[in-house]
Tab-separated table of C-alpha atoms and ligand atoms in Angstrom:
chain	number	residue	atom	x	y	z
O	1	MET	CA	60.256	366.351	-29.078
O	2	THR	CA	58.795	363.650	-26.849
O	3	SER	CA	55.202	362.680	-26.271
O	4	VAL	CA	54.477	365.615	-24.006
O	5	PHE	CA	50.938	365.956	-25.317
O	6	LEU	CA	49.756	362.561	-24.095
O	7	GLY	CA	47.033	363.091	-21.562
O	8	ILE	CA	46.283	366.596	-22.810
O	9	PRO	CA	43.085	366.889	-24.858
O	10	THR	CA	43.729	367.786	-28.475
O	11	ALA	CA	43.515	371.508	-29.065
O	12	SER	CA	41.579	371.640	-32.316
O	13	PRO	CA	40.997	368.292	-33.991
O	14	HIS	CA	40.160	368.444	-37.680
O	15	THR	CA	36.417	368.211	-38.106
O	16	GLY	CA	36.818	365.161	-40.318
O	17	ARG	CA	33.917	366.429	-42.418
O	18	LEU	CA	34.051	365.681	-46.098
O	19	HIS	CA	31.241	367.868	-47.275
O	20	GLY	CA	29.813	370.633	-45.254
O	21	GLU	CA	27.653	370.446	-42.209
O	22	ARG	CA	24.820	368.159	-43.290
O	23	SER	CA	23.694	365.668	-40.679
O	24	PHE	CA	23.529	361.963	-41.495
O	25	PRO	CA	19.730	361.822	-41.875
O	26	ASP	CA	19.792	364.656	-44.427
O	27	ALA	CA	22.731	363.311	-46.411
O	28	ALA	CA	21.445	359.708	-46.308
O	29	ARG	CA	18.323	360.745	-48.236
O	30	ASP	CA	20.480	361.395	-51.321
O	31	GLY	CA	22.101	357.978	-51.115
O	32	VAL	CA	18.897	356.064	-50.493
O	33	GLY	CA	17.266	357.851	-53.436
O	34	ASP	CA	20.096	356.990	-55.863
O	35	ALA	CA	19.242	353.634	-57.437
O	36	GLN	CA	22.531	353.401	-59.392
O	37	LEU	CA	24.550	353.992	-56.221
O	38	ARG	CA	22.602	351.318	-54.352
O	39	ARG	CA	23.131	348.831	-57.211
O	40	ASN	CA	26.906	349.571	-57.312
O	41	LEU	CA	27.239	349.267	-53.555
O	42	GLY	CA	25.055	346.183	-53.259
O	43	ALA	CA	27.060	344.301	-55.892
O	44	ALA	CA	30.469	345.342	-54.520
O	45	THR	CA	29.776	344.684	-50.837
O	46	ALA	CA	28.129	341.314	-51.598
O	47	THR	CA	31.260	340.215	-53.505
O	48	ILE	CA	33.655	341.292	-50.744
O	49	ARG	CA	31.429	339.745	-48.044
O	50	ALA	CA	31.429	336.375	-49.794
O	51	LYS	CA	35.214	336.444	-50.305
O	52	ARG	CA	35.819	337.347	-46.669
O	53	ALA	CA	33.496	334.649	-45.362
O	54	GLY	CA	35.259	332.012	-47.498
O	55	VAL	CA	38.814	332.791	-46.367
O	56	VAL	CA	37.872	333.344	-42.709
O	57	ALA	CA	36.180	329.929	-42.619
O	58	GLU	CA	39.506	328.358	-43.641
O	59	VAL	CA	41.205	329.420	-40.394
O	60	PRO	CA	40.377	326.996	-37.576
O	61	ASP	CA	41.601	329.334	-34.827
O	62	TRP	CA	40.035	332.533	-36.170
O	63	ASP	CA	38.294	333.298	-32.866
O	64	GLU	CA	41.561	332.886	-30.955
O	65	LEU	CA	43.292	335.200	-33.449
O	66	ARG	CA	40.577	337.811	-32.875
O	67	VAL	CA	41.047	337.585	-29.133
O	68	ALA	CA	44.830	337.905	-29.555
O	69	GLY	CA	44.433	340.940	-31.857
O	70	ALA	CA	42.102	342.657	-29.388
O	71	ALA	CA	44.394	341.894	-26.432
O	72	LEU	CA	47.483	343.218	-28.229
O	73	LYS	CA	45.750	346.453	-29.140
O	74	ASP	CA	44.397	346.875	-25.619
O	75	ASP	CA	47.905	346.352	-24.239
O	76	VAL	CA	49.227	349.132	-26.482
O	77	LEU	CA	46.385	351.502	-25.565
O	78	ALA	CA	46.877	350.862	-21.847
O	79	ASP	CA	50.552	351.784	-22.028
O	80	LEU	CA	50.645	354.014	-25.083
O	81	GLU	CA	53.086	356.630	-23.851
O	82	ARG	CA	55.770	354.015	-23.112
O	83	TYR	CA	55.331	352.328	-26.506
O	84	LEU	CA	55.445	355.655	-28.349
O	85	VAL	CA	58.663	356.703	-26.644
O	86	GLN	CA	60.171	353.278	-27.375
O	87	PHE	CA	59.152	353.607	-31.033
O	88	GLU	CA	60.660	357.097	-31.219
O	89	GLU	CA	63.976	355.904	-29.754
O	90	GLN	CA	64.245	352.974	-32.163
O	91	PHE	CA	63.164	354.919	-35.247
O	92	THR	CA	65.594	357.734	-34.461
O	93	ALA	CA	68.467	355.339	-33.698
O	94	ARG	CA	68.105	353.911	-37.219
O	95	GLY	CA	68.346	357.261	-38.951
O	96	GLY	CA	64.688	358.312	-39.134
O	97	THR	CA	63.191	361.539	-37.774
O	98	VAL	CA	60.106	361.588	-35.558
O	99	HIS	CA	57.691	364.546	-35.479
O	100	TRP	CA	54.731	364.891	-33.105
O	101	ALA	CA	51.464	366.528	-34.137
O	102	ARG	CA	48.671	367.377	-31.715
O	103	ASP	CA	46.151	368.038	-34.459
O	104	ALA	CA	45.578	368.282	-38.198
O	105	ASP	CA	47.027	371.778	-38.511
O	106	GLU	CA	50.283	370.781	-36.852
O	107	ALA	CA	50.602	367.614	-38.937
O	108	ASN	CA	49.895	369.472	-42.183
O	109	ALA	CA	52.407	372.181	-41.268
O	110	VAL	CA	55.118	369.582	-40.562
O	111	VAL	CA	54.575	367.701	-43.840
O	112	THR	CA	54.349	370.899	-45.891
O	113	ALA	CA	57.592	372.247	-44.397
O	114	LEU	CA	59.369	368.937	-45.049
O	115	VAL	CA	58.280	368.902	-48.702
O	116	GLN	CA	59.187	372.578	-49.150
O	117	ALA	CA	62.654	371.903	-47.742
O	118	THR	CA	63.302	369.454	-50.601
O	119	GLY	CA	62.281	372.046	-53.206
O	120	ALA	CA	59.771	369.572	-54.712
O	121	ARG	CA	56.408	370.810	-56.015
O	122	GLU	CA	54.901	367.339	-56.324
O	123	VAL	CA	54.535	364.305	-54.057
O	124	VAL	CA	53.264	360.780	-54.695
O	125	LYS	CA	50.972	359.247	-52.112
O	126	VAL	CA	50.265	355.795	-50.797
O	127	LYS	CA	46.629	355.389	-49.780
O	128	SER	CA	46.298	356.701	-46.240
O	129	MET	CA	43.287	357.331	-44.034
O	130	ALA	CA	45.322	359.492	-41.629
O	131	THR	CA	46.245	361.988	-44.365
O	132	GLN	CA	42.619	362.118	-45.497
O	133	GLU	CA	41.561	362.718	-41.914
O	134	ILE	CA	43.783	365.784	-41.653
O	135	GLY	CA	43.030	367.081	-45.163
O	136	LEU	CA	46.683	366.900	-46.209
O	137	ASN	CA	46.128	367.107	-49.972
O	138	GLU	CA	44.225	370.366	-49.553
O	139	ALA	CA	46.891	371.777	-47.210
O	140	LEU	CA	49.649	370.886	-49.692
O	141	ALA	CA	47.661	372.379	-52.557
O	142	ALA	CA	47.341	375.630	-50.590
O	143	ALA	CA	51.143	375.688	-50.419
O	144	GLY	CA	51.436	375.108	-54.186
O	145	ILE	CA	52.337	371.407	-53.885
O	146	SER	CA	50.466	368.778	-55.931
O	147	ALA	CA	49.749	365.431	-54.269
O	148	PHE	CA	49.185	362.496	-56.646
O	149	GLU	CA	47.220	359.541	-55.306
O	150	THR	CA	48.633	356.260	-56.636
O	151	ASP	CA	46.162	353.704	-55.265
O	152	LEU	CA	43.799	352.887	-58.163
O	153	ALA	CA	40.581	353.649	-56.288
O	154	GLU	CA	42.035	356.837	-54.787
O	155	LEU	CA	43.189	357.843	-58.268
O	156	ILE	CA	39.645	357.373	-59.597
O	157	VAL	CA	38.304	359.557	-56.772
O	158	GLN	CA	40.974	362.209	-57.331
O	159	LEU	CA	40.569	362.347	-61.128
O	160	GLY	CA	36.787	362.399	-60.748
O	161	ASP	CA	37.039	365.352	-58.343
O	162	ASP	CA	34.975	363.120	-56.093
O	163	LEU	CA	34.980	362.088	-52.416
O	164	PRO	CA	35.918	358.664	-51.049
O	165	SER	CA	33.008	356.579	-49.792
O	166	HIS	CA	34.681	353.469	-48.359
O	167	ILE	CA	37.797	352.937	-46.232
O	168	LEU	CA	39.329	350.267	-48.419
O	169	VAL	CA	37.666	350.859	-51.785
O	170	PRO	CA	37.172	354.633	-51.888
O	171	ALA	CA	35.536	354.481	-55.352
O	172	ILE	CA	33.166	351.626	-54.448
O	173	HIS	CA	30.244	353.829	-55.498
O	174	ARG	CA	31.513	353.889	-59.122
O	175	ASN	CA	30.978	351.145	-61.686
O	176	ARG	CA	33.416	350.439	-64.504
O	177	SER	CA	31.674	352.508	-67.173
O	178	GLU	CA	31.748	355.502	-64.816
O	179	VAL	CA	35.473	354.855	-64.216
O	180	ARG	CA	36.089	354.803	-67.974
O	181	GLU	CA	34.330	358.161	-68.383
O	182	ILE	CA	36.447	359.660	-65.576
O	183	PHE	CA	39.689	358.404	-67.156
O	184	LEU	CA	38.755	359.750	-70.585
O	185	ARG	CA	37.834	363.107	-69.099
O	186	ALA	CA	40.659	363.646	-66.617
O	187	MET	CA	43.604	361.319	-67.220
O	188	PRO	CA	46.300	362.996	-69.337
O	189	GLY	CA	47.071	360.903	-72.432
O	190	ALA	CA	44.143	358.465	-71.970
O	191	ASP	CA	43.434	356.486	-75.161
O	192	PRO	CA	40.095	357.694	-76.614
O	193	ALA	CA	39.401	354.041	-77.570
O	194	LEU	CA	39.715	352.915	-73.931
O	195	SER	CA	37.146	350.228	-73.092
O	196	ASP	CA	35.486	349.617	-69.724
O	197	ASP	CA	37.174	346.225	-69.382
O	198	PRO	CA	38.733	346.192	-65.868
O	199	ARG	CA	42.068	344.985	-67.275
O	200	ALA	CA	42.189	347.855	-69.794
O	201	LEU	CA	41.281	350.392	-67.101
O	202	ALA	CA	43.978	349.049	-64.759
O	203	GLU	CA	46.549	349.151	-67.588
O	204	ALA	CA	45.649	352.787	-68.381
O	205	ALA	CA	46.139	353.714	-64.721
O	206	ARG	CA	49.413	351.770	-64.599
O	207	THR	CA	50.866	353.632	-67.591
O	208	HIS	CA	49.731	356.976	-66.188
O	209	LEU	CA	51.161	356.277	-62.724
O	210	ARG	CA	54.513	354.925	-63.887
O	211	ARG	CA	55.457	358.328	-65.282
O	212	THR	CA	54.534	359.908	-61.949
O	213	PHE	CA	56.512	357.370	-59.856
O	214	LEU	CA	59.678	357.828	-61.855
O	215	ALA	CA	59.589	361.621	-61.537
O	216	ALA	CA	58.741	361.847	-57.828
O	217	GLN	CA	61.309	363.062	-55.308
O	218	VAL	CA	59.028	362.831	-52.272
O	219	ALA	CA	56.478	360.229	-51.175
O	220	VAL	CA	53.854	360.544	-48.450
O	221	SER	CA	52.336	357.447	-46.879
O	222	GLY	CA	50.258	356.308	-43.961
O	223	ALA	CA	51.139	353.174	-42.004
O	224	ASN	CA	49.108	350.132	-41.091
O	225	PHE	CA	51.387	349.334	-38.178
O	226	GLY	CA	54.404	350.671	-36.311
O	227	VAL	CA	56.524	348.233	-34.304
O	228	ALA	CA	57.625	349.772	-31.000
O	229	GLU	CA	60.375	347.205	-30.382
O	230	THR	CA	62.273	347.946	-33.601
O	231	GLY	CA	60.961	351.327	-34.823
O	232	THR	CA	59.643	349.633	-37.977
O	233	LEU	CA	56.767	350.947	-40.100
O	234	ALA	CA	54.571	348.643	-42.190
O	235	VAL	CA	52.246	349.204	-45.142
O	236	VAL	CA	50.149	346.430	-46.662
O	237	GLU	CA	48.534	346.784	-50.087
O	238	SER	CA	47.416	344.887	-53.167
O	239	GLU	CA	48.590	346.866	-56.177
O	240	GLY	CA	52.322	347.468	-55.793
O	241	ASN	CA	51.877	351.238	-55.966
O	242	GLY	CA	52.792	351.440	-52.293
O	243	ARG	CA	56.024	349.532	-52.846
O	244	MET	CA	56.959	351.980	-55.656
O	245	CYS	CA	56.256	355.016	-53.446
O	246	LEU	CA	58.105	353.543	-50.476
O	247	THR	CA	61.255	352.666	-52.394
O	248	LEU	CA	61.761	355.037	-55.372
O	249	PRO	CA	61.651	358.635	-54.034
O	250	ARG	CA	64.569	360.110	-52.079
O	251	VAL	CA	62.385	361.413	-49.236
O	252	LEU	CA	59.640	359.434	-47.484
O	253	ILE	CA	57.196	361.058	-45.049
O	254	THR	CA	54.730	358.875	-43.136
O	255	VAL	CA	51.737	360.142	-41.167
O	256	MET	CA	50.613	357.598	-38.581
O	257	GLY	CA	47.944	357.767	-35.860
O	258	ILE	CA	49.473	357.188	-32.431
O	259	GLU	CA	47.262	354.118	-31.879
O	260	LYS	CA	48.823	352.158	-34.750
O	261	LEU	CA	51.649	350.653	-32.721
O	262	VAL	CA	52.144	346.984	-31.917
O	263	PRO	CA	54.628	346.015	-29.191
O	264	THR	CA	56.917	343.583	-31.041
O	265	TRP	CA	57.829	342.410	-34.517
O	266	GLN	CA	56.303	339.012	-33.737
O	267	ASP	CA	52.949	340.620	-32.921
O	268	LEU	CA	52.668	341.568	-36.574
O	269	GLU	CA	51.986	337.910	-37.374
O	270	VAL	CA	48.566	338.164	-35.710
O	271	PHE	CA	47.529	341.243	-37.674
O	272	LEU	CA	48.985	340.062	-40.966
O	273	GLN	CA	46.579	337.131	-40.735
O	274	LEU	CA	43.561	339.113	-39.524
O	275	LEU	CA	43.812	342.111	-41.861
O	276	PRO	CA	43.956	340.659	-45.411
O	277	ARG	CA	41.218	338.097	-44.785
O	278	SER	CA	38.943	340.751	-43.244
O	279	SER	CA	39.613	343.496	-45.774
O	280	THR	CA	40.189	342.220	-49.313
O	281	GLY	CA	39.240	338.603	-48.603
O	282	GLU	CA	42.773	337.463	-49.433
O	283	ARG	CA	44.851	334.911	-47.512
O	284	MET	CA	47.761	337.332	-47.397
O	285	ASN	CA	48.479	340.793	-48.705
O	286	PRO	CA	50.168	340.757	-52.110
O	287	TYR	CA	52.595	343.475	-50.922
O	288	THR	CA	53.777	343.849	-47.331
O	289	SER	CA	56.406	346.597	-47.089
O	290	THR	CA	58.315	347.259	-43.888
O	291	TRP	CA	61.082	349.785	-43.311
O	292	THR	CA	63.166	350.736	-40.329
O	293	GLY	CA	64.836	354.145	-40.548
O	294	VAL	CA	67.333	354.701	-43.378
O	295	THR	CA	69.407	352.056	-45.174
O	296	PRO	CA	72.386	353.805	-46.839
O	297	GLY	CA	72.268	353.423	-50.613
O	298	ASP	CA	68.947	351.565	-50.586
O	299	GLY	CA	65.537	353.248	-50.776
O	300	PRO	CA	64.696	356.704	-49.417
O	301	GLN	CA	67.659	358.417	-47.786
O	302	GLU	CA	65.544	360.802	-45.710
O	303	VAL	CA	62.785	359.157	-43.696
O	304	HIS	CA	60.261	360.947	-41.459
O	305	VAL	CA	57.257	359.874	-39.420
O	306	VAL	CA	54.625	362.254	-38.080
O	307	LEU	CA	52.893	360.768	-35.022
O	308	LEU	CA	49.358	362.125	-35.069
O	309	ASP	CA	47.025	362.622	-32.105
O	310	ASN	CA	44.093	364.636	-33.571
O	311	GLY	CA	41.527	363.535	-30.983
O	312	ARG	CA	42.981	360.119	-30.149
O	313	THR	CA	44.115	361.077	-26.650
O	314	ALA	CA	40.623	362.377	-25.862
O	315	THR	CA	39.146	359.123	-27.226
O	316	LEU	CA	41.525	357.162	-25.023
O	317	ALA	CA	40.102	358.926	-21.984
O	318	ASP	CA	36.677	357.300	-22.445
O	319	PRO	CA	36.852	353.797	-20.906
O	320	LEU	CA	34.025	352.539	-23.148
O	321	GLY	CA	34.793	354.490	-26.318
O	322	ARG	CA	38.529	353.829	-26.381
O	323	SER	CA	38.296	350.362	-27.909
O	324	ALA	CA	37.456	352.108	-31.215
O	325	LEU	CA	41.204	352.766	-31.300
O	326	ARG	CA	41.803	349.036	-31.760
O	327	CYS	CA	40.529	349.436	-35.322
O	328	ILE	CA	42.878	348.215	-38.073
O	329	ARG	CA	40.768	349.810	-40.848
O	330	CYS	CA	39.870	346.549	-42.563
O	331	SER	CA	36.372	347.857	-43.465
O	332	ALA	CA	34.668	344.487	-42.853
O	333	CYS	CA	32.083	346.287	-40.703
O	334	LEU	CA	31.144	348.562	-43.622
O	335	ASN	CA	30.602	345.623	-45.952
O	336	VAL	CA	28.054	343.939	-43.666
O	337	CYS	CA	26.212	347.059	-42.502
O	338	PRO	CA	22.668	347.348	-43.931
O	339	VAL	CA	22.670	351.099	-43.302
O	340	TYR	CA	25.983	351.655	-45.117
O	341	GLU	CA	24.851	349.497	-48.030
O	342	ARG	CA	21.739	351.593	-48.578
O	343	ALA	CA	22.893	355.086	-47.660
O	344	GLY	CA	26.450	354.890	-49.070
O	345	GLY	CA	29.647	356.255	-47.570
O	346	HIS	CA	29.107	359.903	-48.532
O	347	ALA	CA	26.076	360.102	-46.251
O	348	TYR	CA	28.343	359.857	-43.205
O	349	GLY	CA	30.078	363.078	-44.283
O	350	SER	CA	33.101	361.748	-42.455
O	351	VAL	CA	36.423	360.348	-43.636
O	352	TYR	CA	35.520	357.180	-41.725
O	353	PRO	CA	32.115	355.897	-42.882
O	354	GLY	CA	30.083	352.875	-41.782
O	355	PRO	CA	29.912	351.474	-38.252
O	356	ILE	CA	33.514	352.351	-37.369
O	357	GLY	CA	32.950	355.902	-38.635
O	358	ALA	CA	29.805	356.139	-36.523
O	359	VAL	CA	31.827	355.484	-33.372
O	360	LEU	CA	35.249	356.884	-34.272
O	361	SER	CA	34.397	360.181	-35.989
O	362	PRO	CA	32.271	361.651	-33.168
O	363	GLN	CA	34.968	360.723	-30.672
O	364	LEU	CA	37.844	362.162	-32.709
O	365	THR	CA	36.082	365.406	-33.449
O	366	GLY	CA	34.042	365.830	-30.274
O	367	PRO	CA	30.326	366.723	-30.280
O	368	GLY	CA	29.145	368.654	-33.335
O	369	PHE	CA	28.364	367.657	-36.910
O	370	ASN	CA	29.244	364.025	-36.279
O	371	SER	CA	26.892	363.644	-33.311
O	372	THR	CA	24.146	362.124	-35.498
O	373	LEU	CA	26.424	359.285	-36.663
O	374	PRO	CA	25.880	356.928	-33.674
O	375	PHE	CA	22.197	356.857	-34.686
O	376	ALA	CA	23.111	355.589	-38.180
O	377	SER	CA	22.733	351.943	-37.235
O	378	THR	CA	20.068	349.297	-36.789
O	379	LEU	CA	22.154	347.766	-33.954
O	380	CYS	CA	21.831	344.395	-35.714
O	381	GLY	CA	25.297	343.389	-34.475
O	382	ALA	CA	26.694	342.193	-37.827
O	383	CYS	CA	29.608	344.654	-37.478
O	384	TYR	CA	30.704	343.125	-34.176
O	385	ASP	CA	30.545	339.601	-35.594
O	386	VAL	CA	32.994	340.384	-38.399
O	387	CYS	CA	35.354	342.780	-36.615
O	388	PRO	CA	38.799	341.095	-36.517
O	389	VAL	CA	39.739	342.911	-33.307
O	390	ALA	CA	36.371	342.259	-31.649
O	391	ILE	CA	35.310	345.880	-31.172
O	392	ASP	CA	31.855	345.793	-29.590
O	393	LEU	CA	30.494	348.387	-32.003
O	394	PRO	CA	26.789	348.022	-31.071
O	395	SER	CA	27.450	348.665	-27.350
O	396	MET	CA	29.632	351.622	-28.239
O	397	LEU	CA	26.920	353.032	-30.524
O	398	VAL	CA	24.428	352.870	-27.650
O	399	HIS	CA	26.976	354.495	-25.325
O	400	LEU	CA	27.591	357.353	-27.786
O	401	ARG	CA	23.850	357.808	-28.352
O	402	GLU	CA	23.485	358.235	-24.618
O	403	LYS	CA	26.232	360.861	-24.609
O	404	ALA	CA	24.643	362.687	-27.562
O	405	VAL	CA	21.244	362.750	-25.822
O	406	ASP	CA	22.802	363.969	-22.546
O	407	ALA	CA	24.648	366.700	-24.434
O	408	ASP	CA	21.459	367.946	-26.116
O	409	PRO	CA	18.432	367.109	-23.915
O	410	ALA	CA	16.183	369.654	-25.657
O	411	GLY	CA	16.900	368.152	-29.100
O	412	HIS	CA	15.725	364.741	-27.905
O	413	ALA	CA	12.754	365.896	-25.768
O	414	ALA	CA	10.091	364.198	-27.909
O	415	GLU	CA	11.998	360.907	-27.864
O	416	ARG	CA	12.433	361.118	-24.103
O	417	LEU	CA	8.728	361.811	-23.626
O	418	ALA	CA	7.745	358.889	-25.858
O	419	LEU	CA	10.029	356.468	-24.012
O	420	ARG	CA	8.736	357.659	-20.634
O	421	ALA	CA	5.189	357.013	-21.841
O	422	VAL	CA	6.166	353.516	-23.017
O	423	ALA	CA	7.867	352.792	-19.675
O	424	TRP	CA	4.779	354.018	-17.765
O	425	THR	CA	2.525	351.809	-19.894
O	426	MET	CA	4.700	348.740	-19.496
O	427	ARG	CA	4.790	349.063	-15.717
O	428	SER	CA	1.134	348.002	-15.490
O	429	PRO	CA	-0.263	344.806	-17.098
O	430	TRP	CA	-3.687	346.445	-17.317
O	431	ARG	CA	-2.320	349.488	-19.177
O	432	TRP	CA	-0.140	347.309	-21.391
O	433	THR	CA	-3.050	345.060	-22.451
O	434	ARG	CA	-5.180	348.057	-23.343
O	435	ALA	CA	-2.342	349.703	-25.215
O	436	LEU	CA	-1.893	346.551	-27.290
O	437	ARG	CA	-5.547	346.657	-28.246
O	438	GLY	CA	-5.004	350.234	-29.400
O	439	VAL	CA	-1.999	349.154	-31.453
O	440	ARG	CA	-4.056	346.402	-33.102
O	441	ALA	CA	-6.558	349.038	-34.175
O	442	GLY	CA	-3.706	350.319	-36.348
O	443	ARG	CA	-4.603	347.519	-38.781
O	444	LEU	CA	-7.199	349.906	-40.163
O	445	LEU	CA	-4.352	352.055	-41.516
O	446	ALA	CA	-2.561	349.153	-43.218
O	447	ARG	CA	-2.436	348.666	-46.963
O	448	ARG	CA	-1.206	345.333	-48.323
O	449	GLY	CA	0.155	344.330	-44.906
O	450	ARG	CA	2.203	347.525	-44.244
O	451	ILE	CA	1.470	350.785	-42.433
O	452	ARG	CA	3.153	353.562	-44.367
O	453	ALA	CA	1.750	356.692	-42.696
O	454	LEU	CA	0.606	357.389	-39.127
O	455	PRO	CA	-1.140	360.541	-37.866
O	456	PHE	CA	0.901	363.344	-36.206
O	457	PRO	CA	3.110	363.187	-34.173
O	458	LEU	CA	3.883	359.596	-35.228
O	459	SER	CA	3.949	360.782	-38.846
O	460	ARG	CA	7.505	362.004	-38.174
O	461	TRP	CA	8.498	358.418	-37.526
O	462	THR	CA	6.761	356.983	-40.605
O	463	ALA	CA	8.175	359.754	-42.814
O	464	THR	CA	11.250	357.565	-43.310
O	465	ARG	CA	9.973	354.107	-42.352
O	466	ASP	CA	7.042	351.772	-42.688
O	467	LEU	CA	6.034	348.928	-40.408
O	468	PRO	CA	4.185	345.625	-40.687
O	469	ALA	CA	0.474	345.632	-39.879
O	470	PRO	CA	-0.199	344.316	-36.337
O	471	PRO	CA	-1.635	340.776	-36.184
O	472	GLU	CA	-5.349	340.260	-35.690
O	473	GLN	CA	-4.771	338.614	-32.320
O	474	SER	CA	-2.079	339.401	-29.742
O	475	PHE	CA	-0.021	336.628	-28.174
O	476	ARG	CA	-1.692	337.342	-24.811
O	477	ASP	CA	-5.196	336.871	-26.269
O	478	TRP	CA	-4.054	333.738	-28.092
O	479	TRP	CA	-2.618	332.376	-24.838
O	480	ALA	CA	-5.709	333.256	-22.806
O	481	GLU	CA	-7.923	331.492	-25.353
O	482	ARG	CA	-6.032	328.235	-24.818
D	501	LIG	S1	35.899	348.415	-36.583
D	501	LIG	FE1	36.680	346.328	-36.853
D	501	LIG	S2	35.611	345.621	-38.737
D	501	LIG	FE2	35.421	347.876	-38.708
D	501	LIG	S3	37.148	348.657	-39.908
D	501	LIG	FE3	37.809	348.607	-37.758
D	501	LIG	S4	38.805	346.618	-37.482
D	501	LIG	FE4	37.622	346.487	-39.364
């Protein structure tokens, strides 16, 4: 099948919701109120931020690399159909099989049928955001097939019957003593004397996973990149579990979003510099696996790739929103986001949390549960500064807020009214000066320099925020005095 669906909006994209229909503001209350979660997240993101900053500073042409990464991705997005067809031709010519999936249901049906055809009841998995996005594990389970996550953090989430909360470190919300408890409770054969030393925990996972690797007949992976020129797929990782999954089983099935292509093999050199420094704060990925179709007698002898749309074509249609498809899932924007750090990844209710989730999830799924996500930002701009493919996340957040307000004018009536009143006041210097005097009167409500509660209707605003007490004298009065 060729890329006949390009240009046609996705029929029924997966909702991408992890847990029900709670909006961000509701779900964020849980995260903000959980002191342990905030401590875990604060410590982990601070460590990754410092590592990233150190290794990025070592690269004298980092800004040029960013520009190159953005330009390459934009080139692919501008001519996606041609690159996809080229990839299909090359992948097929080298013995692989290409499948096309318009949405999550189609992708899940393809993978399930492929696994069933092998007779296997179990698959091993390389960490993959695309398979989380489509809910593949659940779809396989419904068909009686067990999917075993082999990435350490994904394993912790799976054994803990938990939900991922970070793109790169899905168990970032867990500390090591919590991980130990999960292993003792859910890992078959875990040593009751297991300590919470990270080395001991990693060794326990290693022993557990090795048995699984050696028994597996089928592996399922995502892909960080697909090379159109050669039909090559690439996975980068730090633990070696990916390499085991990609080489040991007889059948390998990869689910890849259609935006993951790069034009040529040489273009990989840009992304293989940008990605490790931005994600794990490493100079290069410990394991970079690439494969091109089938090599007789070496590695998997049956190789499939499912090219997934699931809302990407619709995203591509928005000239401003489409640059979200440049994303290489490094998660640097999550690690610098003050909202993510305090609310935690679960609050987003989406497979993609943080700033990239706030712009990508609503676009992939269309308006609905995810429409509150673009408001989950202070617009401080830190996400744009660190993004290795220079996605202007703050501008896109404002753009998506505008779309959300236009789609639901009644739901934002109070906000609209308030902004109209502010605009009317600011149009007249006389009105503005008097309004400032009124604001200064708010000092009467301040306690220890902060206003924590305002009368209705402003009480709705201070229900989740406080603000500094206004100064005794405005700048205008100070200026007039001199
Ligand atoms: S938006 Fe940029 S910083 Fe965020 S995950 Fe994607 S590539 Fe990384």
